[in-house]
PDB file of C-alpha atoms in Angstrom:
ATOM      1  CA  MET A  24       0.000   0.000   0.000  1.00 85.00           C
ATOM      2  CA  SER A  25       1.499   3.359  -0.995  1.00 90.00           C
ATOM      3  CA  ASP A  26       1.696   6.318   1.367  1.00 91.00           C
ATOM      4  CA  GLU A  27      -0.968   8.153  -0.623  1.00 90.00           C
ATOM      5  CA  GLU A  28      -3.339   5.176  -0.358  1.00 92.00           C
ATOM      6  CA  ILE A  29      -2.763   4.963   3.401  1.00 93.00           C
ATOM      7  CA  VAL A  30      -3.540   8.676   3.750  1.00 93.00           C
ATOM      8  CA  GLN A  31      -6.719   8.341   1.660  1.00 92.00           C
ATOM      9  CA  GLN A  32      -7.856   5.305   3.636  1.00 92.00           C
ATOM     10  CA  TYR A  33      -7.177   7.031   6.941  1.00 92.00           C
ATOM     11  CA  LEU A  34      -9.029  10.172   5.916  1.00 91.00           C
ATOM     12  CA  SER A  35     -12.063   8.291   4.658  1.00 91.00           C
ATOM     13  CA  THR A  36     -12.328   5.661   7.430  1.00 91.00           C
ATOM     14  CA  GLN A  37     -10.459   7.261  10.379  1.00 88.00           C
ATOM     15  CA  LYS A  38      -9.402   3.719  11.330  1.00 89.00           C
ATOM     16  CA  GLU A  39      -6.418   3.502  13.666  1.00 89.00           C
ATOM     17  CA  VAL A  40      -4.888   0.703  11.634  1.00 92.00           C
ATOM     18  CA  TYR A  41      -3.928   3.244   8.940  1.00 93.00           C
ATOM     19  CA  PHE A  42      -2.439   5.567  11.519  1.00 92.00           C
ATOM     20  CA  ASP A  43      -0.432   2.603  12.825  1.00 93.00           C
ATOM     21  CA  LEU A  44       0.942   1.974   9.337  1.00 94.00           C
ATOM     22  CA  LEU A  45       2.181   5.569   9.091  1.00 94.00           C
ATOM     23  CA  TYR A  46       3.520   5.569  12.632  1.00 95.00           C
ATOM     24  CA  ASN A  47       5.391   2.289  12.207  1.00 94.00           C
ATOM     25  CA  LYS A  48       6.891   3.469   8.945  1.00 95.00           C
ATOM     26  CA  TYR A  49       8.061   6.925  10.019  1.00 96.00           C
ATOM     27  CA  SER A  50       8.361   7.058  13.812  1.00 96.00           C
ATOM     28  CA  ASN A  51      11.940   5.743  13.936  1.00 96.00           C
ATOM     29  CA  LYS A  52      13.196   8.313  11.469  1.00 96.00           C
ATOM     30  CA  VAL A  53      11.280  11.150  13.105  1.00 97.00           C
ATOM     31  CA  TYR A  54      12.608  10.058  16.505  1.00 97.00           C
ATOM     32  CA  ALA A  55      16.187   9.953  15.182  1.00 96.00           C
ATOM     33  CA  LYS A  56      15.808  13.459  13.735  1.00 96.00           C
ATOM     34  CA  CYS A  57      14.374  14.769  17.002  1.00 97.00           C
ATOM     35  CA  ILE A  58      17.239  13.253  19.006  1.00 96.00           C
ATOM     36  CA  SER A  59      19.728  14.708  16.570  1.00 95.00           C
ATOM     37  CA  LEU A  60      18.197  18.205  16.762  1.00 96.00           C
ATOM     38  CA  LEU A  61      17.042  18.361  20.384  1.00 95.00           C
ATOM     39  CA  LYS A  62      19.981  16.309  21.757  1.00 91.00           C
ATOM     40  CA  ASN A  63      17.813  14.776  24.449  1.00 90.00           C
ATOM     41  CA  GLU A  64      15.781  11.545  24.405  1.00 93.00           C
ATOM     42  CA  VAL A  65      13.011  12.818  26.695  1.00 94.00           C
ATOM     43  CA  ASP A  66      12.433  15.954  24.632  1.00 95.00           C
ATOM     44  CA  ALA A  67      12.656  13.849  21.480  1.00 96.00           C
ATOM     45  CA  SER A  68       9.923  11.481  22.735  1.00 96.00           C
ATOM     46  CA  ASP A  69       7.646  14.430  23.550  1.00 96.00           C
ATOM     47  CA  ALA A  70       8.425  15.887  20.139  1.00 97.00           C
ATOM     48  CA  VAL A  71       7.478  12.641  18.357  1.00 97.00           C
ATOM     49  CA  GLN A  72       4.144  12.683  20.173  1.00 96.00           C
ATOM     50  CA  GLU A  73       3.400  16.296  19.246  1.00 96.00           C
ATOM     51  CA  ILE A  74       4.601  15.859  15.675  1.00 97.00           C
ATOM     52  CA  PHE A  75       2.391  12.811  15.005  1.00 96.00           C
ATOM     53  CA  ILE A  76      -0.643  14.490  16.557  1.00 95.00           C
ATOM     54  CA  LYS A  77      -0.015  17.452  14.275  1.00 95.00           C
ATOM     55  CA  ILE A  78       0.407  15.119  11.304  1.00 95.00           C
ATOM     56  CA  VAL A  79      -2.935  13.434  11.995  1.00 93.00           C
ATOM     57  CA  LEU A  80      -4.760  16.711  12.572  1.00 91.00           C
ATOM     58  CA  THR A  81      -3.416  18.290   9.381  1.00 92.00           C
ATOM     59  CA  LEU A  82      -3.368  15.188   7.177  1.00 91.00           C
ATOM     60  CA  ALA A  83      -6.367  16.461   5.223  1.00 89.00           C
ATOM     61  CA  ARG A  84      -4.203  19.412   4.141  1.00 88.00           C
ATOM     62  CA  PHE A  85      -1.538  17.146   2.635  1.00 89.00           C
ATOM     63  CA  SER A  86      -1.874  18.009  -1.014  1.00 82.00           C
ATOM     64  CA  GLY A  87       0.340  15.295  -2.451  1.00 83.00           C
ATOM     65  CA  ARG A  88       2.529  17.820  -4.284  1.00 85.00           C
ATOM     66  CA  SER A  89       5.550  16.530  -2.402  1.00 88.00           C
ATOM     67  CA  LYS A  90       6.189  13.046  -1.045  1.00 92.00           C
ATOM     68  CA  LEU A  91       4.508  12.207   2.268  1.00 94.00           C
ATOM     69  CA  SER A  92       7.933  11.592   3.833  1.00 95.00           C
ATOM     70  CA  THR A  93       9.041  15.108   2.816  1.00 95.00           C
ATOM     71  CA  TRP A  94       5.897  16.577   4.351  1.00 95.00           C
ATOM     72  CA  ILE A  95       6.349  14.615   7.596  1.00 96.00           C
ATOM     73  CA  TYR A  96      10.026  15.573   7.880  1.00 97.00           C
ATOM     74  CA  ALA A  97       9.222  19.241   7.210  1.00 96.00           C
ATOM     75  CA  ILE A  98       6.760  19.202  10.133  1.00 96.00           C
ATOM     76  CA  SER A  99       9.414  17.486  12.272  1.00 97.00           C
ATOM     77  CA  TYR A 100      12.165  20.013  11.460  1.00 97.00           C
ATOM     78  CA  ASN A 101       9.860  22.987  11.995  1.00 96.00           C
ATOM     79  CA  TYR A 102       8.680  21.599  15.327  1.00 96.00           C
ATOM     80  CA  CYS A 103      12.242  20.997  16.590  1.00 96.00           C
ATOM     81  CA  ILE A 104      13.432  24.411  15.397  1.00 95.00           C
ATOM     82  CA  ASP A 105      10.525  26.048  17.254  1.00 94.00           C
ATOM     83  CA  GLN A 106      11.342  24.091  20.411  1.00 93.00           C
ATOM     84  CA  VAL A 107      15.014  25.101  20.367  1.00 92.00           C
ATOM     85  CA  ARG A 108      13.995  28.673  19.641  1.00 89.00           C
ATOM     86  CA  LYS A 109      11.589  28.738  22.579  1.00 88.00           C
ATOM     87  CA  LYS A 110      14.320  27.418  24.853  1.00 84.00           C
ATOM     88  CA  LYS A 111      16.945  29.848  23.715  1.00 78.00           C
ATOM     89  CA  LYS A 112      14.495  32.731  23.431  1.00 68.00           C
ATOM     90  CA  ASN A 113      16.591  34.408  20.834  1.00 51.00           C
ATOM     91  CA  ARG A 114      16.333  34.867  17.151  1.00 50.00           C
ATOM     92  CA  LEU A 115      18.172  32.453  14.951  1.00 49.00           C
ATOM     93  CA  VAL A 116      19.743  32.797  11.557  1.00 47.00           C
ATOM     94  CA  TYR A 117      16.364  31.462  10.364  1.00 50.00           C
ATOM     95  CA  ASP A 118      14.972  34.980  10.577  1.00 49.00           C
ATOM     96  CA  GLU A 119      17.924  36.783   9.121  1.00 50.00           C
ATOM     97  CA  LYS A 120      17.161  38.832   6.059  1.00 52.00           C
ATOM     98  CA  ILE A 121      18.707  36.820   3.302  1.00 52.00           C
ATOM     99  CA  GLU A 122      19.384  38.541   0.033  1.00 52.00           C
ATOM    100  CA  ASP A 123      17.227  37.247  -2.762  1.00 53.00           C
ATOM    101  CA  ARG A 124      19.805  36.942  -5.497  1.00 56.00           C
ATOM    102  CA  ASP A 125      21.611  34.293  -7.491  1.00 59.00           C
ATOM    103  CA  VAL A 126      23.849  32.187  -5.288  1.00 61.00           C
ATOM    104  CA  ILE A 127      27.097  30.637  -6.400  1.00 63.00           C
ATOM    105  CA  ASP A 128      27.761  27.624  -4.198  1.00 66.00           C
ATOM    106  CA  ASP A 129      31.449  26.812  -4.511  1.00 70.00           C
ATOM    107  CA  VAL A 130      31.710  24.160  -1.767  1.00 72.00           C
ATOM    108  CA  ASP A 131      31.719  20.695  -3.294  1.00 79.00           C
ATOM    109  CA  ASP A 132      28.970  18.457  -1.846  1.00 83.00           C
ATOM    110  CA  SER A 133      31.240  15.439  -1.686  1.00 82.00           C
ATOM    111  CA  VAL A 134      33.517  17.227   0.802  1.00 80.00           C
ATOM    112  CA  ILE A 135      30.648  17.239   3.270  1.00 86.00           C
ATOM    113  CA  LYS A 136      28.855  14.055   2.251  1.00 86.00           C
ATOM    114  CA  GLU A 137      31.930  11.880   2.481  1.00 85.00           C
ATOM    115  CA  THR A 138      33.110  13.026   5.906  1.00 86.00           C
ATOM    116  CA  ASN A 139      33.788  10.375   8.530  1.00 89.00           C
ATOM    117  CA  VAL A 140      30.453   9.754  10.346  1.00 92.00           C
ATOM    118  CA  LYS A 141      31.808  10.478  13.838  1.00 93.00           C
ATOM    119  CA  ARG A 142      33.316  13.764  12.714  1.00 93.00           C
ATOM    120  CA  LEU A 143      30.185  14.638  10.766  1.00 94.00           C
ATOM    121  CA  LYS A 144      28.098  14.269  13.943  1.00 94.00           C
ATOM    122  CA  GLU A 145      30.534  16.354  15.982  1.00 94.00           C
ATOM    123  CA  VAL A 146      30.627  19.185  13.463  1.00 95.00           C
ATOM    124  CA  LEU A 147      26.849  19.150  12.911  1.00 95.00           C
ATOM    125  CA  ASP A 148      26.356  19.406  16.682  1.00 94.00           C
ATOM    126  CA  GLU A 149      28.301  22.665  16.669  1.00 95.00           C
ATOM    127  CA  LEU A 150      26.128  24.281  14.008  1.00 95.00           C
ATOM    128  CA  ASN A 151      23.021  26.215  14.971  1.00 94.00           C
ATOM    129  CA  ILE A 152      19.697  24.381  14.644  1.00 94.00           C
ATOM    130  CA  MET A 153      18.752  26.086  11.372  1.00 94.00           C
ATOM    131  CA  ASP A 154      22.036  25.349   9.609  1.00 95.00           C
ATOM    132  CA  LYS A 155      22.008  21.782  10.882  1.00 95.00           C
ATOM    133  CA  SER A 156      18.381  21.251   9.800  1.00 96.00           C
ATOM    134  CA  ILE A 157      18.935  22.620   6.341  1.00 96.00           C
ATOM    135  CA  LEU A 158      21.987  20.380   5.772  1.00 95.00           C
ATOM    136  CA  LEU A 159      20.084  17.333   7.044  1.00 96.00           C
ATOM    137  CA  MET A 160      17.155  18.139   4.787  1.00 96.00           C
ATOM    138  CA  LYS A 161      19.385  18.446   1.762  1.00 95.00           C
ATOM    139  CA  TYR A 162      21.858  15.616   2.303  1.00 94.00           C
ATOM    140  CA  GLN A 163      20.072  13.174   4.622  1.00 95.00           C
ATOM    141  CA  ASP A 164      16.514  13.425   3.335  1.00 95.00           C
ATOM    142  CA  ASN A 165      17.489  14.422  -0.206  1.00 93.00           C
ATOM    143  CA  MET A 166      14.849  17.129  -0.220  1.00 95.00           C
ATOM    144  CA  SER A 167      14.810  19.454  -3.210  1.00 94.00           C
ATOM    145  CA  ILE A 168      15.412  23.195  -2.874  1.00 94.00           C
ATOM    146  CA  GLN A 169      11.735  23.685  -3.698  1.00 94.00           C
ATOM    147  CA  ASP A 170      10.656  21.299  -0.899  1.00 94.00           C
ATOM    148  CA  ILE A 171      12.928  23.036   1.618  1.00 95.00           C
ATOM    149  CA  SER A 172      11.729  26.481   0.568  1.00 95.00           C
ATOM    150  CA  GLU A 173       8.097  25.393   0.967  1.00 93.00           C
ATOM    151  CA  SER A 174       8.876  23.852   4.362  1.00 92.00           C
ATOM    152  CA  PHE A 175      10.298  27.118   5.679  1.00 93.00           C
ATOM    153  CA  ASN A 176       8.110  29.413   3.610  1.00 91.00           C
ATOM    154  CA  LYS A 177      11.197  31.047   2.073  1.00 92.00           C
ATOM    155  CA  SER A 178      12.207  31.786  -1.483  1.00 93.00           C
ATOM    156  CA  GLU A 179      14.369  29.245  -3.286  1.00 94.00           C
ATOM    157  CA  SER A 180      17.266  31.689  -3.558  1.00 94.00           C
ATOM    158  CA  ALA A 181      17.062  32.378   0.187  1.00 94.00           C
ATOM    159  CA  VAL A 182      17.286  28.622   0.811  1.00 94.00           C
ATOM    160  CA  LYS A 183      20.258  28.306  -1.564  1.00 94.00           C
ATOM    161  CA  MET A 184      21.991  31.108   0.315  1.00 93.00           C
ATOM    162  CA  GLN A 185      21.245  29.442   3.644  1.00 94.00           C
ATOM    163  CA  ILE A 186      22.688  26.141   2.401  1.00 94.00           C
ATOM    164  CA  LYS A 187      25.785  27.900   1.093  1.00 93.00           C
ATOM    165  CA  ARG A 188      26.358  29.607   4.450  1.00 93.00           C
ATOM    166  CA  ALA A 189      25.710  26.400   6.382  1.00 94.00           C
ATOM    167  CA  LYS A 190      28.267  24.557   4.247  1.00 93.00           C
ATOM    168  CA  GLU A 191      30.823  27.317   4.733  1.00 92.00           C
ATOM    169  CA  LYS A 192      30.309  27.209   8.496  1.00 94.00           C
ATOM    170  CA  TYR A 193      30.611  23.426   8.387  1.00 94.00           C
ATOM    171  CA  ILE A 194      33.938  23.611   6.527  1.00 92.00           C
ATOM    172  CA  LYS A 195      35.201  26.294   8.923  1.00 92.00           C
ATOM    173  CA  ILE A 196      34.349  24.297  12.048  1.00 94.00           C
ATOM    174  CA  TYR A 197      35.704  21.115  10.507  1.00 92.00           C
ATOM    175  CA  SER A 198      39.004  22.815   9.613  1.00 91.00           C
ATOM    176  CA  GLU A 199      39.355  24.244  13.121  1.00 91.00           C
ATOM    177  CA  LYS A 200      38.670  20.897  14.793  1.00 88.00           C
ATOM    178  CA  TYR A 201      40.584  18.608  12.500  1.00 87.00           C
ATOM    179  CA  SER A 202      43.370  20.693  11.058  1.00 77.00           C
ATOM    180  CA  ASP A 203      45.740  17.700  11.044  1.00 63.00           C
TER     181      ASP A 203
ATOM    182  CA  MET B   5      29.338   3.243  -8.378  1.00 57.00           C
ATOM    183  CA  GLU B   6      27.158   4.960  -5.808  1.00 66.00           C
ATOM    184  CA  ARG B   7      28.968   7.590  -3.796  1.00 72.00           C
ATOM    185  CA  ARG B   8      29.134   7.484  -0.058  1.00 79.00           C
ATOM    186  CA  ASN B   9      26.686   9.613   1.914  1.00 90.00           C
ATOM    187  CA  SER B  10      27.776  10.059   5.538  1.00 93.00           C
ATOM    188  CA  PHE B  11      24.506  11.814   6.380  1.00 94.00           C
ATOM    189  CA  GLU B  12      22.531   8.663   5.593  1.00 94.00           C
ATOM    190  CA  GLU B  13      25.050   6.566   7.534  1.00 94.00           C
ATOM    191  CA  LEU B  14      24.682   8.911  10.495  1.00 95.00           C
ATOM    192  CA  GLU B  15      20.892   8.572  10.399  1.00 95.00           C
ATOM    193  CA  ALA B  16      21.113   4.777  10.196  1.00 95.00           C
ATOM    194  CA  GLU B  17      23.517   4.768  13.129  1.00 95.00           C
ATOM    195  CA  THR B  18      21.181   6.995  15.213  1.00 95.00           C
ATOM    196  CA  ILE B  19      18.222   4.701  14.456  1.00 95.00           C
ATOM    197  CA  ARG B  20      20.319   1.649  15.376  1.00 95.00           C
ATOM    198  CA  ARG B  21      21.389   3.258  18.620  1.00 95.00           C
ATOM    199  CA  TYR B  22      18.061   4.692  19.819  1.00 94.00           C
ATOM    200  CA  GLY B  23      15.550   2.467  17.995  1.00 92.00           C
ATOM    201  CA  SER B  24      11.864   3.269  18.257  1.00 93.00           C
ATOM    202  CA  PRO B  25      10.315   5.938  20.455  1.00 94.00           C
ATOM    203  CA  PRO B  26       9.062   4.588  23.834  1.00 94.00           C
ATOM    204  CA  GLY B  27       5.935   2.419  23.536  1.00 91.00           C
ATOM    205  CA  GLU B  28       3.712   4.748  25.552  1.00 92.00           C
ATOM    206  CA  ILE B  29       4.164   7.482  22.944  1.00 94.00           C
ATOM    207  CA  SER B  30       2.014   5.735  20.346  1.00 92.00           C
ATOM    208  CA  ASN B  31      -0.646   5.019  23.003  1.00 93.00           C
ATOM    209  CA  ASN B  32      -0.647   8.684  24.044  1.00 94.00           C
ATOM    210  CA  ILE B  33      -1.038   9.743  20.424  1.00 94.00           C
ATOM    211  CA  ARG B  34      -3.974   7.338  19.891  1.00 92.00           C
ATOM    212  CA  ARG B  35      -5.645   8.587  23.077  1.00 93.00           C
ATOM    213  CA  ASN B  36      -5.243  12.198  21.980  1.00 92.00           C
ATOM    214  CA  ILE B  37      -6.606  11.444  18.529  1.00 90.00           C
ATOM    215  CA  ARG B  38      -9.691   9.763  20.069  1.00 90.00           C
ATOM    216  CA  VAL B  39     -10.299  12.845  22.223  1.00 92.00           C
ATOM    217  CA  PHE B  40      -9.987  15.106  19.167  1.00 88.00           C
ATOM    218  CA  HIS B  41     -12.435  12.912  17.246  1.00 85.00           C
ATOM    219  CA  LEU B  42     -14.875  13.044  20.144  1.00 89.00           C
ATOM    220  CA  PHE B  43     -14.660  16.849  20.196  1.00 88.00           C
ATOM    221  CA  GLY B  44     -15.128  16.914  16.444  1.00 85.00           C
ATOM    222  CA  ASP B  45     -18.231  14.719  16.697  1.00 85.00           C
ATOM    223  CA  LEU B  46     -19.669  16.879  19.481  1.00 88.00           C
ATOM    224  CA  ILE B  47     -19.088  20.016  17.453  1.00 89.00           C
ATOM    225  CA  ASP B  48     -20.699  18.392  14.410  1.00 86.00           C
ATOM    226  CA  LEU B  49     -23.681  17.464  16.543  1.00 88.00           C
ATOM    227  CA  PHE B  50     -24.269  20.661  18.471  1.00 88.00           C
ATOM    228  CA  PHE B  51     -22.688  23.473  16.488  1.00 86.00           C
ATOM    229  CA  PRO B  52     -25.488  23.741  13.889  1.00 86.00           C
ATOM    230  CA  LYS B  53     -28.077  23.892  16.686  1.00 87.00           C
ATOM    231  CA  VAL B  54     -26.132  26.605  18.527  1.00 87.00           C
ATOM    232  CA  LEU B  55     -25.711  28.507  15.271  1.00 87.00           C
ATOM    233  CA  ARG B  56     -29.445  28.275  14.525  1.00 88.00           C
ATOM    234  CA  MET B  57     -30.232  29.459  18.039  1.00 88.00           C
ATOM    235  CA  PHE B  58     -27.998  32.521  17.660  1.00 89.00           C
ATOM    236  CA  ALA B  59     -29.383  33.232  14.217  1.00 89.00           C
ATOM    237  CA  SER B  60     -32.952  33.113  15.463  1.00 88.00           C
ATOM    238  CA  MET B  61     -32.067  35.275  18.489  1.00 88.00           C
ATOM    239  CA  ALA B  62     -30.482  37.829  16.199  1.00 86.00           C
ATOM    240  CA  SER B  63     -33.480  37.907  13.885  1.00 82.00           C
ATOM    241  CA  GLY B  64     -35.861  38.245  16.837  1.00 72.00           C
ATOM    242  CA  SER B  65     -37.814  35.096  16.166  1.00 60.00           C
ATOM    243  CA  SER B  66     -37.257  31.527  17.172  1.00 51.00           C
ATOM    244  CA  ASP B  67     -38.219  28.124  15.940  1.00 52.00           C
ATOM    245  CA  GLN B  68     -39.894  27.581  19.268  1.00 51.00           C
ATOM    246  CA  HIS B  69     -41.900  30.759  18.837  1.00 50.00           C
ATOM    247  CA  ASN B  70     -42.871  29.784  15.308  1.00 50.00           C
ATOM    248  CA  SER B  71     -43.858  26.318  16.327  1.00 49.00           C
ATOM    249  CA  LYS B  72     -45.922  27.759  19.196  1.00 48.00           C
ATOM    250  CA  ASP B  73     -47.707  30.031  16.724  1.00 49.00           C
ATOM    251  CA  HIS B  74     -48.332  27.079  14.499  1.00 49.00           C
ATOM    252  CA  ARG B  75     -49.702  25.093  17.393  1.00 50.00           C
ATOM    253  CA  THR B  76     -51.914  27.953  18.494  1.00 50.00           C
ATOM    254  CA  GLN B  77     -53.239  28.292  14.984  1.00 51.00           C
ATOM    255  CA  ASN B  78     -54.104  24.640  14.889  1.00 51.00           C
ATOM    256  CA  HIS B  79     -55.734  24.763  18.272  1.00 52.00           C
ATOM    257  CA  SER B  80     -57.726  27.848  17.393  1.00 51.00           C
ATOM    258  CA  LYS B  81     -59.215  26.044  14.482  1.00 55.00           C
ATOM    259  CA  PRO B  82     -61.975  23.762  15.707  1.00 55.00           C
ATOM    260  CA  PRO B  83     -61.935  20.202  14.487  1.00 56.00           C
ATOM    261  CA  ASN B  84     -63.957  19.710  11.427  1.00 59.00           C
ATOM    262  CA  ILE B  85     -66.884  17.770  12.730  1.00 54.00           C
ATOM    263  CA  SER B  86     -69.842  17.984  10.548  1.00 53.00           C
ATOM    264  CA  ASN B  87     -72.800  15.858  10.020  1.00 54.00           C
ATOM    265  CA  GLU B  88     -71.345  14.732   6.708  1.00 52.00           C
ATOM    266  CA  ASN B  89     -68.420  13.105   8.472  1.00 49.00           C
ATOM    267  CA  LEU B  90     -70.528  11.358  11.041  1.00 47.00           C
TER     268      LEU B  90
END
């Protein structure tokens, strides 16, 4: 049964069995993302609960333009970013005015994608939540620029700029930590 | 040859390490969803009635009033008992 069929069946019958299918398929990944972003298992468990309730309550609004997984992950990232924001009570790079112009991204993807996993985790943990989320969306979830821009309600060029900056920060932190 | 993606390896490692969310989470979600459905059903049931009540209050007449008038009208009309019917 495809994701779209599960959604249709759930919306028309409201049977829990269809919710269970979605939960069993995506809860592990959502939980892993929440742990990665919130850095705390208790907060991550609460986040999974809130995220899936939100998914169920807004499932009727899922238009099918993007994949269901993309839509679920977008809700997850936005929820975690909001949580971190509430805790820190400060404004993140997320809200920075980003110039809407053509972006030349000169950092090769393979430099980041082929990092040793342990080092990757350590460097990602030093980035702010927005930079970390945007790199995970692009390289872990293989979301398109259009999907990311829709998730954050930003223009595509603003997202490209954000990715470029996040990659530059990643390279900088990596170089400082592992300059051997 | 497919190129390595450390991000996907990191995700797989996190899932391996932490596994599924605690079991009570899915039960909590189901319980919450049932409560939301119950609220939804209650709203479906009573909201139109409440809306009609407000609408009739705003217009200065009510269904009750109308039905009373109707009843009065019926009562004021004597039953048709004529010799023909007997």
